[in-house]
GROMACS .gro file of C-alpha atoms in nm:
model
  125
    1MET     CA    1  10.202  10.604   6.837
    2ARG     CA    2  10.374  10.393   6.528
    3LYS     CA    3  10.172  10.278   6.258
    4ASN     CA    4  10.365   9.880   6.283
    5GLU     CA    5  10.426   9.755   5.905
    6ASN     CA    6  10.428   9.413   6.005
    7ILE     CA    7   9.990   9.417   6.102
    8ALA     CA    8   9.795   9.371   5.857
    9ARG     CA    9   9.373   9.420   5.854
   10PHE     CA   10   9.069   9.196   5.659
   11SER     CA   11   8.730   9.082   5.769
   12ALA     CA   12   8.682   8.854   5.981
   13ASP     CA   13   8.503   8.739   5.722
   14ARG     CA   14   8.770   8.712   5.466
   15ILE     CA   15   9.016   8.541   5.771
   16ARG     CA   16   8.712   8.311   5.786
   17ARG     CA   17   8.820   8.203   5.395
   18LYS     CA   18   9.184   8.204   5.474
   19LEU     CA   19   9.175   7.954   5.770
   20ALA     CA   20   8.881   7.800   5.563
   21ARG     CA   21   9.198   7.686   5.261
   22GLY     CA   22   9.461   7.616   5.430
   23GLU     CA   23   9.664   7.990   5.485
   24SER     CA   24   9.692   8.067   5.790
   25GLU     CA   25  10.088   8.216   5.884
   26THR     CA   26  10.089   8.100   6.223
   27ASP     CA   27  10.323   7.869   6.293
   28TRP     CA   28  10.137   7.764   6.586
   29LYS     CA   29  10.315   7.481   6.765
   30ARG     CA   30  10.602   7.755   6.832
   31ALA     CA   31  10.330   7.942   6.957
   32ASP     CA   32  10.164   7.672   7.163
   33ALA     CA   33  10.522   7.571   7.310
   34VAL     CA   34  10.549   7.835   7.451
   35SER     CA   35  10.488   7.865   7.820
   36GLN     CA   36  10.198   8.119   7.975
   37THR     CA   37  10.529   8.154   8.294
   38GLU     CA   38  10.678   8.312   7.998
   39VAL     CA   39  10.417   8.497   7.792
   40GLU     CA   40  10.331   8.696   8.137
   41ARG     CA   41  10.784   8.775   8.137
   42LEU     CA   42  10.678   8.878   7.779
   43ALA     CA   43  10.395   9.130   7.905
   44ASP     CA   44  10.598   9.260   8.104
   45LYS     CA   45  10.824   9.378   7.908
   46ASN     CA   46  10.668   9.492   7.690
   47GLU     CA   47  10.395   9.617   7.845
   48GLY     CA   48  10.511   9.685   8.198
   49VAL     CA   49  10.395   9.562   8.489
   50LEU     CA   50  10.011   9.553   8.611
   51PRO     CA   51  10.018   9.773   8.954
   52ALA     CA   52   9.878   9.595   9.263
   53GLY     CA   53   9.413   9.603   9.207
   54TRP     CA   54   9.419   9.560   8.812
   55GLU     CA   55   9.134   9.293   8.855
   56ASN     CA   56   8.944   9.512   9.042
   57THR     CA   57   8.925   9.714   8.740
   58VAL     CA   58   8.722   9.489   8.502
   59MET     CA   59   8.406   9.508   8.353
   60VAL     CA   60   8.276   9.219   8.292
   61GLY     CA   61   7.944   9.172   8.038
   62LEU     CA   62   7.898   9.514   7.768
   63PRO     CA   63   7.978   9.863   7.894
   64PRO     CA   64   7.745  10.166   7.879
   65ALA     CA   65   7.617  10.242   7.535
   66LYS     CA   66   7.850  10.536   7.468
   67GLN     CA   67   7.657  10.883   7.450
   68ASP     CA   68   7.744  11.191   7.182
   69ILE     CA   69   7.748  11.493   7.368
   70HIS     CA   70   7.961  11.843   7.327
   71ILE     CA   71   8.250  11.872   7.590
   72ARG     CA   72   8.457  12.176   7.547
   73LEU     CA   73   8.812  12.124   7.752
   74ASP     CA   74   9.132  12.275   7.813
   75GLY     CA   75   9.347  12.267   7.497
   76ASP     CA   76   9.655  12.149   7.682
   77ILE     CA   77   9.416  11.889   7.838
   78LEU     CA   78   9.322  11.810   7.484
   79ASP     CA   79   9.637  11.783   7.356
   80TRP     CA   80   9.783  11.574   7.567
   81PHE     CA   81   9.558  11.312   7.504
   82LYS     CA   82   9.626  11.309   7.157
   83ALA     CA   83   9.938  11.344   7.100
   84ARG     CA   84   9.953  11.029   7.265
   85GLY     CA   85   9.812  10.940   6.941
   86ARG     CA   86   9.497  10.730   6.838
   87GLY     CA   87   9.144  10.669   7.091
   88TYR     CA   88   9.233  10.959   7.299
   89GLN     CA   89   8.810  11.031   7.322
   90THR     CA   90   8.821  10.609   7.443
   91ARG     CA   91   9.120  10.781   7.702
   92ILE     CA   92   8.917  11.055   7.865
   93ASN     CA   93   8.622  10.816   7.879
   94ALA     CA   94   8.799  10.600   8.057
   95VAL     CA   95   8.966  10.841   8.288
   96LEU     CA   96   8.649  11.005   8.380
   97ARG     CA   97   8.545  10.616   8.450
   98ALA     CA   98   8.803  10.569   8.677
   99PHE     CA   99   8.716  10.893   8.885
  100VAL     CA  100   8.372  10.771   8.979
  101GLN     CA  101   8.461  10.478   9.027
  102THR     CA  102   8.733  10.659   9.332
  103ARG     CA  103   8.445  10.821   9.413
  104GLN     CA  104   8.105  10.599   9.476
  105ARG     CA  105   8.409  10.429   9.709
  106VAL     CA  106   8.484  10.670   9.862
  107GLU     CA  107   8.095  10.837   9.855
  108ARG     CA  108   8.008  10.415  10.027
  109LYS     CA  109   8.272  10.398  10.347
  110PRO     CA  110   8.100  10.429  10.677
  111ALA     CA  111   8.127  10.752  10.820
  112THR     CA  112   8.472  10.825  11.051
  113ARG     CA  113   8.407  10.876  11.453
  114SER     CA  114   8.500  11.230  11.415
  115GLN     CA  115   8.212  11.257  11.171
  116SER     CA  116   7.989  11.024  11.327
  117ARG     CA  117   8.035  11.277  11.685
  118ARG     CA  118   7.936  11.537  11.489
  119VAL     CA  119   7.627  11.406  11.290
  120LYS     CA  120   7.489  11.340  11.681
  121ASP     CA  121   7.708  11.667  11.783
  122ALA     CA  122   7.498  11.906  11.485
  123ALA     CA  123   7.208  11.676  11.665
  124LYS     CA  124   7.160  11.712  11.976
  125PRO     CA  125   6.943  12.069  12.073
   0.00000   0.00000   0.00000
């Protein structure tokens, strides 16, 4: 990822002090004048359209606590994640979470007719 020179980093305390002094550099009237439709259009243009069903991936509340582990990954896999910039461990975690959630959905599905028939046939003496 390319570093953006327009981004300034401040602590929450420093931001509170700046706002208390009226030092906000944001044009709030201009920001408030942008409609929600325009905000969504710009987001789609910059980030791409959200995939169908994205709202089902939203986690309400705090995520589970992270645990430190040692894991061995294939070099090409690790290189691929690292090549996409900072946060590669978070992306690896997101991929693993998506896999687990998919498996959980599949495992909760009721058995198909052919699976039910096989279970009944296996139970016959």
